[in-house]
């Protein structure tokens, strides 16, 4: 297994892999568009290093994460703030785009024949919700002894309650990450210059924080970008 996730050393499979890869591919398109048109990124990981990285560096970092998360024969990477931020980025992107869908829907931006666009990201998130989150929530609901039906009206792939979707994304994030250590670099950038051993060792953060980004050539970035866009999960034990 190639990634130390919160629920064990594993790779992503089935619907989880499908949803994550789709989000990653759309996130890469978003990054490239923003880079080409010199626009500010509206999706942040809150890791100073990853968020400040160039487009080419982000492509390589995301490709590294996909390889580790999908390929069982890839060596488990040494986690760092930059690498975990890269792995988090597709889920941060999915959350932001679901929020944007809801905002645009409420503003009446979509035409009647644009349903696929209007609910694309919510339907993507709903796939993972049904498979991994809903059963847990249903069990919790039954254990509480509540006789009311669980979410018959409000829980669906068109739901416009962003708080609901935010909870769904948080549940998906919890399936991969132990915590959000990479975000510490945003509020405490001094950790990038080194963290005292008496602090880092008890927290298990030895050598975790880095202020280094990969050196990337245009050719390396182009190759990685093509592989991300054409990734075939059927070769990686897709269920």
Coordinates of N, CA and C in Angstrom, one line a residue:
X1 N 0.8 -1.2 0.0 CA 0.0 0.0 0.0 C 0.9 1.3 0.0
X2 N 0.4 2.3 -0.6 CA 1.3 3.4 -0.8 C 1.0 4.8 -0.2
X3 N 0.0 4.8 0.7 CA -0.3 6.1 1.3 C -0.8 5.8 2.7
X4 N -0.2 6.6 3.7 CA -0.6 6.4 5.1 C -1.9 7.2 5.3
X5 N -3.1 6.6 5.2 CA -4.3 7.4 5.3 C -4.8 7.2 6.7
X6 N -5.9 8.0 7.1 CA -6.5 7.9 8.4 C -7.1 6.6 8.7
X7 N -7.5 5.8 7.6 CA -8.1 4.5 7.8 C -7.2 3.4 7.4
X8 N -5.9 3.6 7.4 CA -5.0 2.5 7.1 C -4.1 2.8 5.9
X9 N -3.1 2.1 5.7 CA -2.2 2.2 4.6 C -2.9 1.6 3.4
X10 N -3.1 2.3 2.3 CA -3.9 1.9 1.2 C -3.8 2.7 0.0
X11 N -4.4 2.3 -1.1 CA -4.6 3.1 -2.3 C -6.1 3.4 -2.4
X12 N -6.4 4.4 -3.2 CA -7.8 4.7 -3.4 C -8.3 3.8 -4.5
X13 N -9.5 3.3 -4.3 CA -10.1 2.4 -5.2 C -11.6 2.7 -5.4
X14 N -12.2 2.1 -6.4 CA -13.6 2.2 -6.7 C -14.1 3.7 -6.9
X15 N -15.2 4.0 -6.3 CA -15.8 5.3 -6.4 C -14.9 6.4 -5.8
X16 N -14.3 6.1 -4.7 CA -13.4 7.1 -4.1 C -12.3 7.5 -5.1
X17 N -11.7 6.5 -5.8 CA -10.7 6.8 -6.7 C -11.3 7.6 -7.9
X18 N -12.4 7.2 -8.4 CA -13.1 7.9 -9.5 C -13.4 9.3 -9.2
X19 N -13.9 9.6 -8.0 CA -14.3 11.0 -7.7 C -13.0 11.8 -7.5
X20 N -12.0 11.2 -6.8 CA -10.8 12.0 -6.6 C -10.1 12.3 -7.9
X21 N -10.0 11.3 -8.8 CA -9.3 11.6 -10.1 C -10.1 12.6 -10.9
X22 N -11.4 12.5 -10.9 CA -12.1 13.5 -11.7 C -11.9 14.9 -11.1
X23 N -11.9 15.0 -9.8 CA -11.7 16.3 -9.2 C -10.3 16.8 -9.5
X24 N -9.3 15.9 -9.5 CA -7.9 16.3 -9.8 C -7.8 16.8 -11.2
X25 N -8.4 16.1 -12.2 CA -8.3 16.5 -13.6 C -9.0 17.8 -13.8
X26 N -10.1 18.1 -13.2 CA -10.7 19.4 -13.3 C -9.9 20.5 -12.6
X27 N -9.3 20.1 -11.5 CA -8.4 21.1 -10.8 C -7.2 21.5 -11.6
X28 N -6.7 20.5 -12.4 CA -5.5 20.8 -13.2 C -5.9 21.8 -14.4
X29 N -7.1 21.5 -14.9 CA -7.6 22.4 -16.0 C -7.8 23.8 -15.4
X30 N -8.3 23.9 -14.2 CA -8.5 25.2 -13.5 C -7.2 25.9 -13.3
X31 N -6.2 25.2 -12.9 CA -4.8 25.7 -12.6 C -4.2 26.3 -13.9
X32 N -4.4 25.5 -15.0 CA -3.8 25.9 -16.3 C -4.5 27.1 -16.8
X33 N -5.8 27.2 -16.7 CA -6.5 28.4 -17.2 C -6.1 29.6 -16.4
X34 N -6.0 29.5 -15.1 CA -5.6 30.6 -14.2 C -4.2 31.0 -14.6
X35 N -3.3 30.1 -14.9 CA -1.9 30.4 -15.2 C -1.8 31.1 -16.5
X36 N -2.6 30.6 -17.5 CA -2.5 31.2 -18.9 C -3.1 32.6 -18.9
X37 N -4.1 32.9 -18.1 CA -4.8 34.2 -18.1 C -4.3 35.1 -16.9
X38 N -3.3 34.6 -16.2 CA -2.7 35.3 -15.1 C -3.7 35.8 -14.1
X39 N -4.6 34.8 -13.7 CA -5.7 35.1 -12.8 C -5.2 34.6 -11.4
X40 N -5.8 35.2 -10.4 CA -5.5 34.7 -9.0 C -6.3 33.4 -8.8
X41 N -5.6 32.5 -8.0 CA -6.3 31.2 -7.7 C -7.3 31.5 -6.6
X42 N -8.5 30.9 -6.7 CA -9.5 31.1 -5.7 C -9.6 29.8 -4.9
X43 N -8.8 28.8 -5.1 CA -8.7 27.6 -4.4 C -7.4 27.5 -3.6
X44 N -7.5 27.5 -2.3 CA -6.3 27.5 -1.5 C -6.2 26.2 -0.7
X45 N -4.9 25.7 -0.5 CA -4.7 24.6 0.5 C -4.3 25.2 1.8
X46 N -3.9 26.4 1.9 CA -3.4 27.1 3.1 C -2.0 26.5 3.5
X47 N -1.3 25.9 2.6 CA 0.1 25.6 2.7 C 0.8 26.7 1.9
X48 N 1.6 27.5 2.6 CA 2.3 28.6 1.9 C 3.1 28.2 0.7
X49 N 3.8 27.1 0.8 CA 4.7 26.6 -0.3 C 3.9 26.2 -1.5
X50 N 2.9 25.3 -1.3 CA 2.2 24.8 -2.4 C 1.4 25.9 -3.1
X51 N 0.7 26.7 -2.3 CA -0.1 27.8 -2.9 C 0.7 28.8 -3.7
X52 N 2.0 28.9 -3.3 CA 2.9 29.9 -4.1 C 3.7 29.2 -5.2
X53 N 3.5 27.9 -5.3 CA 4.3 27.1 -6.4 C 3.8 27.5 -7.7
X54 N 4.7 27.3 -8.7 CA 4.3 27.6 -10.1 C 3.3 26.5 -10.6
X55 N 2.7 26.8 -11.7 CA 1.8 25.8 -12.3 C 2.6 24.5 -12.6
X56 N 3.8 24.5 -13.2 CA 4.5 23.3 -13.5 C 4.8 22.5 -12.2
X57 N 5.2 23.2 -11.1 CA 5.5 22.5 -9.9 C 4.3 21.9 -9.3
X58 N 3.1 22.5 -9.4 CA 1.9 21.9 -8.9 C 1.5 20.7 -9.7
X59 N 1.8 20.7 -11.0 CA 1.5 19.6 -11.8 C 2.3 18.4 -11.4
X60 N 3.6 18.6 -11.2 CA 4.5 17.5 -10.7 C 4.1 17.0 -9.4
X61 N 3.7 17.9 -8.4 CA 3.4 17.5 -7.1 C 2.0 16.7 -7.1
X62 N 1.1 17.1 -7.9 CA -0.2 16.4 -8.0 C 0.0 15.0 -8.6
X63 N 0.9 15.0 -9.7 CA 1.2 13.7 -10.3 C 1.8 12.7 -9.3
X64 N 2.7 13.2 -8.5 CA 3.3 12.4 -7.5 C 2.2 11.8 -6.5
X65 N 1.3 12.6 -6.1 CA 0.2 12.2 -5.2 C -0.7 11.1 -5.9
X66 N -1.1 11.4 -7.1 CA -1.9 10.4 -7.8 C -1.2 9.1 -8.0
X67 N 0.1 9.1 -8.3 CA 0.8 7.9 -8.4 C 0.8 7.1 -7.1
X68 N 1.0 7.8 -6.0 CA 1.0 7.1 -4.7 C -0.4 6.7 -4.2
X69 N -1.4 7.4 -4.6 CA -2.7 7.1 -4.1 C -3.4 6.1 -5.0
X70 N -2.9 5.8 -6.2 CA -3.6 4.9 -7.1 C -2.8 3.6 -7.4
X71 N -1.5 3.7 -7.4 CA -0.6 2.6 -7.8 C -0.1 1.8 -6.7
X72 N -0.4 0.6 -6.5 CA 0.0 -0.2 -5.3 C 1.5 -0.5 -5.4
X73 N 2.1 -0.4 -6.6 CA 3.6 -0.7 -6.7 C 4.5 0.5 -6.5
X74 N 3.9 1.6 -6.2 CA 4.7 2.8 -5.9 C 5.1 2.9 -4.5
X75 N 6.3 3.2 -4.2 CA 6.8 3.3 -2.8 C 6.1 4.4 -2.1
X76 N 5.8 4.1 -0.8 CA 5.1 5.1 0.1 C 6.0 6.3 0.2
X77 N 5.4 7.5 -0.2 CA 6.2 8.7 -0.1 C 6.3 9.2 1.3
X78 N 7.4 10.0 1.6 CA 7.6 10.6 2.8 C 6.8 11.9 2.8
X79 N 5.8 11.9 3.7 CA 4.8 13.0 3.7 C 5.5 14.3 4.2
X80 N 5.1 15.4 3.6 CA 5.6 16.7 3.9 C 4.4 17.7 3.8
X81 N 4.5 18.9 4.3 CA 3.5 19.9 4.2 C 3.1 20.1 2.7
X82 N 4.1 20.1 1.8 CA 3.9 20.4 0.4 C 3.1 19.3 -0.3
X83 N 3.5 18.0 0.0 CA 2.9 16.9 -0.6 C 1.5 16.6 -0.1
X84 N 1.3 16.8 1.2 CA -0.1 16.6 1.7 C -1.0 17.8 1.2
X85 N -0.5 19.0 1.0 CA -1.3 20.0 0.5 C -1.7 19.7 -1.0
X86 N -0.7 19.1 -1.7 CA -1.0 18.7 -3.1 C -2.1 17.7 -3.1
X87 N -2.0 16.7 -2.2 CA -3.1 15.7 -2.2 C -4.4 16.2 -1.7
X88 N -4.4 17.2 -0.9 CA -5.6 17.9 -0.5 C -6.3 18.7 -1.5
X89 N -5.5 19.3 -2.4 CA -5.9 20.3 -3.4 C -7.2 19.8 -4.2
X90 N -7.3 18.6 -4.8 CA -8.5 18.2 -5.5 C -9.7 18.3 -4.7
X91 N -9.7 18.0 -3.4 CA -10.8 18.0 -2.5 C -11.2 19.4 -2.1
X92 N -10.2 20.3 -2.0 CA -10.4 21.7 -1.8 C -11.1 22.3 -3.0
X93 N -10.6 21.9 -4.2 CA -11.2 22.3 -5.4 C -12.7 21.9 -5.5
X94 N -13.0 20.6 -5.2 CA -14.3 20.1 -5.3 C -15.2 20.9 -4.4
X95 N -14.8 21.2 -3.1 CA -15.6 22.0 -2.2 C -15.9 23.4 -2.8
X96 N -14.9 24.0 -3.3 CA -15.1 25.4 -3.8 C -16.0 25.4 -5.0
X97 N -15.9 24.4 -5.9 CA -16.8 24.4 -7.1 C -18.2 24.0 -6.7
X98 N -18.4 23.2 -5.7 CA -19.8 22.9 -5.2 C -20.4 24.2 -4.7
X99 N -19.7 25.0 -3.9 CA -20.1 26.2 -3.4 C -20.5 27.2 -4.6
X100 N -19.7 27.2 -5.6 CA -19.9 28.1 -6.7 C -21.1 27.6 -7.5
X101 N -21.4 26.3 -7.6 CA -22.6 25.8 -8.3 C -23.8 26.3 -7.6
X102 N -23.8 26.3 -6.2 CA -24.9 26.7 -5.4 C -25.2 28.2 -5.6
X103 N -24.1 29.0 -5.5 CA -24.2 30.4 -5.7 C -24.8 30.8 -7.1
X104 N -24.3 30.2 -8.1 CA -24.8 30.5 -9.5 C -26.2 30.0 -9.7
X105 N -26.6 28.9 -9.1 CA -27.9 28.4 -9.2 C -28.9 29.3 -8.5
X106 N -28.5 29.8 -7.3 CA -29.4 30.7 -6.6 C -29.6 32.0 -7.3
X107 N -28.5 32.4 -8.1 CA -28.6 33.6 -8.9 C -29.3 33.5 -10.2
X108 N -29.8 32.2 -10.5 CA -30.5 32.0 -11.8 C -29.6 32.0 -13.0
X109 N -28.3 31.7 -12.8 CA -27.3 31.8 -13.9 C -27.5 30.7 -15.0
X110 N -28.0 29.5 -14.6 CA -28.1 28.4 -15.5 C -29.4 28.4 -16.3
X111 N -29.3 28.0 -17.5 CA -30.5 27.8 -18.3 C -31.1 26.4 -18.0
X112 N -32.4 26.2 -18.4 CA -33.1 25.0 -18.1 C -32.4 23.7 -18.7
X113 N -31.7 23.9 -19.9 CA -31.1 22.8 -20.5 C -29.6 22.6 -20.1
X114 N -29.2 23.3 -19.0 CA -27.8 23.2 -18.5 C -27.7 22.4 -17.2
X115 N -28.6 21.4 -17.0 CA -28.6 20.7 -15.8 C -27.3 20.0 -15.5
X116 N -26.7 19.4 -16.5 CA -25.4 18.7 -16.3 C -24.4 19.6 -15.8
X117 N -24.3 20.9 -16.2 CA -23.4 21.8 -15.7 C -23.8 22.3 -14.3
X118 N -25.1 22.5 -14.1 CA -25.5 23.1 -12.9 C -25.3 22.2 -11.7
X119 N -25.3 20.9 -11.9 CA -25.2 19.9 -10.8 C -24.0 19.0 -10.9
X120 N -23.0 19.3 -11.8 CA -21.9 18.4 -12.1 C -21.1 18.1 -10.8
X121 N -20.7 19.1 -10.1 CA -19.8 18.8 -9.0 C -20.6 18.3 -7.8
X122 N -21.9 18.7 -7.6 CA -22.7 18.1 -6.6 C -22.9 16.6 -6.9
X123 N -23.2 16.3 -8.1 CA -23.4 14.9 -8.4 C -22.1 14.0 -8.3
X124 N -21.0 14.7 -8.5 CA -19.7 14.0 -8.3 C -19.5 13.7 -6.8
X125 N -19.8 14.7 -6.0 CA -19.6 14.5 -4.6 C -20.7 13.6 -4.0
X126 N -21.8 13.5 -4.6 CA -22.9 12.6 -4.2 C -22.5 11.2 -4.3
X127 N -21.8 10.9 -5.4 CA -21.3 9.5 -5.6 C -20.6 9.0 -4.4
X128 N -19.6 9.8 -4.0 CA -18.8 9.4 -2.8 C -19.6 9.4 -1.5
X129 N -20.5 10.4 -1.4 CA -21.4 10.5 -0.2 C -22.2 9.2 -0.1
X130 N -22.9 8.8 -1.1 CA -23.7 7.6 -1.1 C -22.9 6.3 -0.7
X131 N -21.7 6.2 -1.2 CA -20.9 5.0 -1.0 C -20.3 5.0 0.4
X132 N -19.8 6.1 0.9 CA -18.9 6.1 2.1 C -19.5 6.9 3.3
X133 N -20.2 7.9 3.0 CA -20.7 8.8 4.1 C -22.1 8.5 4.6
X134 N -23.0 8.3 3.6 CA -24.4 8.1 4.0 C -24.6 6.9 4.9
X135 N -23.9 5.7 4.6 CA -24.1 4.6 5.5 C -23.7 4.9 7.0
X136 N -22.7 5.7 7.2 CA -22.3 6.0 8.5 C -23.3 6.9 9.2
X137 N -23.8 7.9 8.4 CA -24.8 8.8 8.9 C -26.1 8.1 9.2
X138 N -26.5 7.2 8.4 CA -27.7 6.4 8.6 C -27.6 5.6 9.9
X139 N -26.5 4.9 10.1 CA -26.2 4.1 11.3 C -26.3 5.0 12.5
X140 N -25.7 6.2 12.5 CA -25.7 7.1 13.6 C -27.1 7.6 13.9
X141 N -27.9 7.8 12.8 CA -29.3 8.2 12.9 C -30.1 7.2 13.6
X142 N -29.9 5.9 13.2 CA -30.7 4.8 13.8 C -30.3 4.6 15.3
X143 N -29.0 4.7 15.6 CA -28.6 4.5 16.9 C -29.1 5.6 17.9
X144 N -29.4 6.8 17.3 CA -29.9 7.8 18.1 C -31.4 7.6 18.5
X145 N -32.0 6.7 17.9 CA -33.4 6.4 18.2 C -34.4 7.3 17.6
X146 N -34.0 8.2 16.7 CA -34.9 9.2 16.0 C -35.8 8.4 15.0
X147 N -37.1 8.6 15.2 CA -38.0 7.9 14.4 C -38.3 8.6 13.0
X148 N -37.9 9.8 12.9 CA -38.1 10.5 11.6 C -37.2 9.9 10.5
X149 N -37.8 9.9 9.3 CA -37.0 9.3 8.1 C -35.7 10.2 8.0
X150 N -34.7 9.5 7.6 CA -33.4 10.2 7.5 C -33.2 10.9 6.1
X151 N -33.2 12.2 6.1 CA -32.9 13.0 5.0 C -33.6 12.7 3.7
X152 N -34.9 12.3 3.8 CA -35.7 12.0 2.6 C -35.8 13.2 1.6
X153 N -36.0 14.4 2.2 CA -36.3 15.5 1.4 C -35.0 16.4 1.1
X154 N -34.2 16.6 2.1 CA -33.1 17.6 2.0 C -31.9 17.0 1.4
X155 N -31.6 15.7 1.5 CA -30.4 15.1 1.1 C -30.5 14.5 -0.3
X156 N -30.0 15.2 -1.3 CA -30.0 14.6 -2.7 C -28.9 15.3 -3.4
X157 N -28.7 14.9 -4.7 CA -27.5 15.4 -5.5 C -27.8 16.8 -6.0
X158 N -28.9 17.4 -5.7 CA -29.2 18.8 -6.0 C -29.3 19.7 -4.8
X159 N -28.9 19.2 -3.7 CA -29.0 20.0 -2.4 C -28.3 21.3 -2.5
X160 N -28.9 22.4 -2.1 CA -28.3 23.7 -2.2 C -27.9 24.2 -0.8
X161 N -27.8 23.3 0.2 CA -27.3 23.6 1.5 C -25.8 23.4 1.5
X162 N -25.0 24.5 1.5 CA -23.6 24.4 1.4 C -23.0 23.7 2.7
X163 N -23.6 24.0 3.8 CA -23.2 23.4 5.1 C -23.2 21.9 5.0
X164 N -24.2 21.4 4.4 CA -24.3 19.9 4.1 C -23.2 19.4 3.3
X165 N -22.9 20.1 2.2 CA -21.8 19.7 1.3 C -20.5 19.8 2.0
X166 N -20.3 20.9 2.8 CA -19.1 21.1 3.5 C -18.8 19.9 4.4
X167 N -19.8 19.4 5.1 CA -19.7 18.2 6.0 C -19.3 17.0 5.1
X168 N -19.9 16.8 4.0 CA -19.6 15.7 3.1 C -18.1 15.7 2.7
X169 N -17.6 16.9 2.3 CA -16.2 17.0 1.9 C -15.3 16.7 3.1
X170 N -15.7 17.2 4.2 CA -14.9 17.0 5.4 C -14.8 15.5 5.7
X171 N -15.9 14.7 5.5 CA -15.9 13.3 5.7 C -14.9 12.6 4.7
X172 N -14.9 13.1 3.5 CA -14.0 12.5 2.5 C -12.6 12.8 2.8
X173 N -12.3 14.0 3.3 CA -11.0 14.4 3.7 C -10.5 13.5 4.8
X174 N -11.4 13.2 5.8 CA -11.0 12.4 6.9 C -10.6 11.0 6.5
X175 N -11.1 10.5 5.4 CA -10.7 9.2 4.9 C -9.3 9.1 4.5
X176 N -8.6 10.2 4.2 CA -7.3 10.2 3.7 C -6.3 10.8 4.7
X177 N -6.6 12.0 5.3 CA -5.7 12.7 6.1 C -5.9 12.5 7.6
X178 N -4.8 12.4 8.3 CA -4.8 12.3 9.8 C -5.2 13.6 10.4
X179 N -4.7 14.7 9.9 CA -4.9 16.0 10.4 C -4.6 17.0 9.3
X180 N -4.5 18.3 9.7 CA -4.2 19.3 8.7 C -2.9 20.1 9.0
X181 N -1.9 19.3 9.3 CA -0.6 19.9 9.7 C -0.1 20.9 8.6
X182 N -0.3 20.6 7.3 CA 0.2 21.5 6.3 C -0.3 23.0 6.4
X183 N -1.5 23.1 7.0 CA -2.1 24.5 7.1 C -1.4 25.3 8.1
X184 N -0.5 24.7 9.0 CA 0.2 25.4 10.0 C 1.1 26.5 9.4
X185 N 1.6 26.2 8.1 CA 2.5 27.1 7.5 C 1.9 28.4 7.1
X186 N 0.5 28.5 7.1 CA -0.2 29.7 6.7 C -0.2 30.6 7.9
X187 N -0.6 30.1 9.1 CA -0.7 30.9 10.3 C 0.7 31.0 11.0
X188 N 1.6 30.1 10.8 CA 2.9 30.1 11.5 C 4.0 29.9 10.5
X189 N 4.2 30.8 9.5 CA 5.2 30.6 8.5 C 6.6 30.3 9.0
X190 N 6.9 30.7 10.2 CA 8.2 30.4 10.8 C 8.6 29.0 10.9
X191 N 7.6 28.1 10.8 CA 7.9 26.6 10.9 C 8.7 26.2 9.7
X192 N 8.6 26.9 8.6 CA 9.3 26.6 7.4 C 10.8 26.8 7.5
X193 N 11.2 27.6 8.5 CA 12.6 27.8 8.8 C 13.2 26.8 9.8
X194 N 12.3 25.9 10.2 CA 12.8 24.9 11.2 C 11.9 24.9 12.5
X195 N 11.7 23.7 13.0 CA 10.9 23.6 14.2 C 11.7 22.9 15.3
X196 N 11.6 23.4 16.5 CA 12.4 22.9 17.6 C 12.2 21.4 17.8
X197 N 13.2 20.6 18.0 CA 13.0 19.2 18.3 C 12.1 18.8 19.4
X198 N 12.1 19.6 20.5 CA 11.2 19.3 21.6 C 9.8 19.5 21.3
X199 N 9.5 20.2 20.2 CA 8.1 20.4 19.7 C 7.8 19.4 18.6
X200 N 8.7 19.2 17.7 CA 8.5 18.4 16.5 C 8.4 16.9 16.8
X201 N 9.3 16.4 17.7 CA 9.3 15.0 18.0 C 8.1 14.5 18.7
X202 N 7.5 15.1 19.7 CA 6.3 14.6 20.3 C 5.1 14.6 19.3
X203 N 5.1 15.6 18.4 CA 4.0 15.7 17.4 C 4.2 14.8 16.2
X204 N 5.4 14.2 16.1 CA 5.6 13.3 15.0 C 5.9 14.1 13.7
X205 N 6.4 15.3 13.8 CA 6.6 16.2 12.7 C 8.1 16.4 12.3
X206 N 8.9 15.4 12.7 CA 10.3 15.5 12.3 C 10.4 15.5 10.8
X207 N 11.1 16.5 10.2 CA 11.4 16.6 8.8 C 10.1 16.7 8.0
X208 N 9.0 17.1 8.6 CA 7.7 17.2 7.9 C 7.7 18.6 7.1
X209 N 8.0 19.7 7.7 CA 7.9 21.0 7.1 C 9.1 21.2 6.2
X210 N 8.8 21.6 5.0 CA 9.9 22.0 4.0 C 9.5 23.3 3.3
X211 N 10.6 24.0 3.0 CA 10.4 25.2 2.2 C 10.9 25.0 0.8
X212 N 11.1 23.8 0.4 CA 11.6 23.4 -0.9 C 10.5 22.9 -1.9
X213 N 10.6 23.4 -3.1 CA 9.7 22.9 -4.1 C 10.5 22.2 -5.2
X214 N 9.9 21.3 -5.9 CA 10.7 20.6 -7.0 C 11.1 21.4 -8.1
X215 N 12.3 21.2 -8.6 CA 12.7 21.8 -9.9 C 12.1 21.1 -11.0
X216 N 11.5 21.8 -11.9 CA 10.7 21.1 -12.9 C 11.0 21.8 -14.3
X217 N 11.2 21.0 -15.3 CA 11.4 21.5 -16.7 C 10.0 21.5 -17.3
X218 N 9.9 22.2 -18.4 CA 8.6 22.3 -19.2 C 8.3 20.9 -19.7
X219 N 9.3 20.2 -20.1 CA 9.0 18.8 -20.7 C 8.5 17.9 -19.6
X220 N 9.0 18.0 -18.4 CA 8.6 17.1 -17.3 C 7.1 17.4 -17.0
X221 N 6.8 18.7 -16.9 CA 5.5 19.2 -16.6 C 4.5 18.7 -17.7
X222 N 4.9 18.9 -18.9 CA 4.0 18.5 -20.0 C 3.7 17.0 -20.0
X223 N 4.7 16.2 -19.7 CA 4.5 14.7 -19.6 C 3.5 14.4 -18.5
X224 N 3.8 15.0 -17.3 CA 2.9 14.7 -16.1 C 1.5 15.2 -16.4
X225 N 1.4 16.3 -17.0 CA 0.0 16.9 -17.3 C -0.7 15.9 -18.2
X226 N -0.1 15.4 -19.2 CA -0.7 14.5 -20.2 C -1.1 13.2 -19.4
X227 N -0.3 12.7 -18.6 CA -0.6 11.5 -17.8 C -1.8 11.7 -16.9
X228 N -1.9 12.8 -16.2 CA -3.0 13.1 -15.4 C -4.3 13.2 -16.1
X229 N -4.3 13.8 -17.3 CA -5.5 14.0 -18.1 C -6.0 12.6 -18.7
X230 N -5.0 11.7 -18.9 CA -5.3 10.5 -19.5 C -5.2 9.3 -18.6
X231 N -5.3 9.5 -17.3 CA -5.1 8.5 -16.3 C -6.1 7.4 -16.5
X232 N -5.7 6.1 -16.4 CA -6.6 5.0 -16.6 C -6.6 4.2 -15.3
X233 N -7.7 4.4 -14.6 CA -7.8 3.7 -13.3 C -8.0 2.2 -13.4
X234 N -8.4 1.7 -14.6 CA -8.6 0.3 -14.8 C -7.3 -0.5 -14.6
X235 N -6.2 0.2 -14.7 CA -4.9 -0.5 -14.6 C -4.4 -0.6 -13.1
X236 N -5.2 0.0 -12.2 CA -4.8 0.1 -10.8 C -5.9 -0.5 -9.9
X237 N -6.3 -1.7 -10.2 CA -7.3 -2.4 -9.4 C -8.5 -1.7 -9.1
X238 N -9.1 -1.0 -10.1 CA -10.4 -0.3 -9.9 C -11.5 -1.4 -9.7
X239 N -12.3 -1.1 -8.7 CA -13.4 -2.0 -8.4 C -14.6 -1.6 -9.2

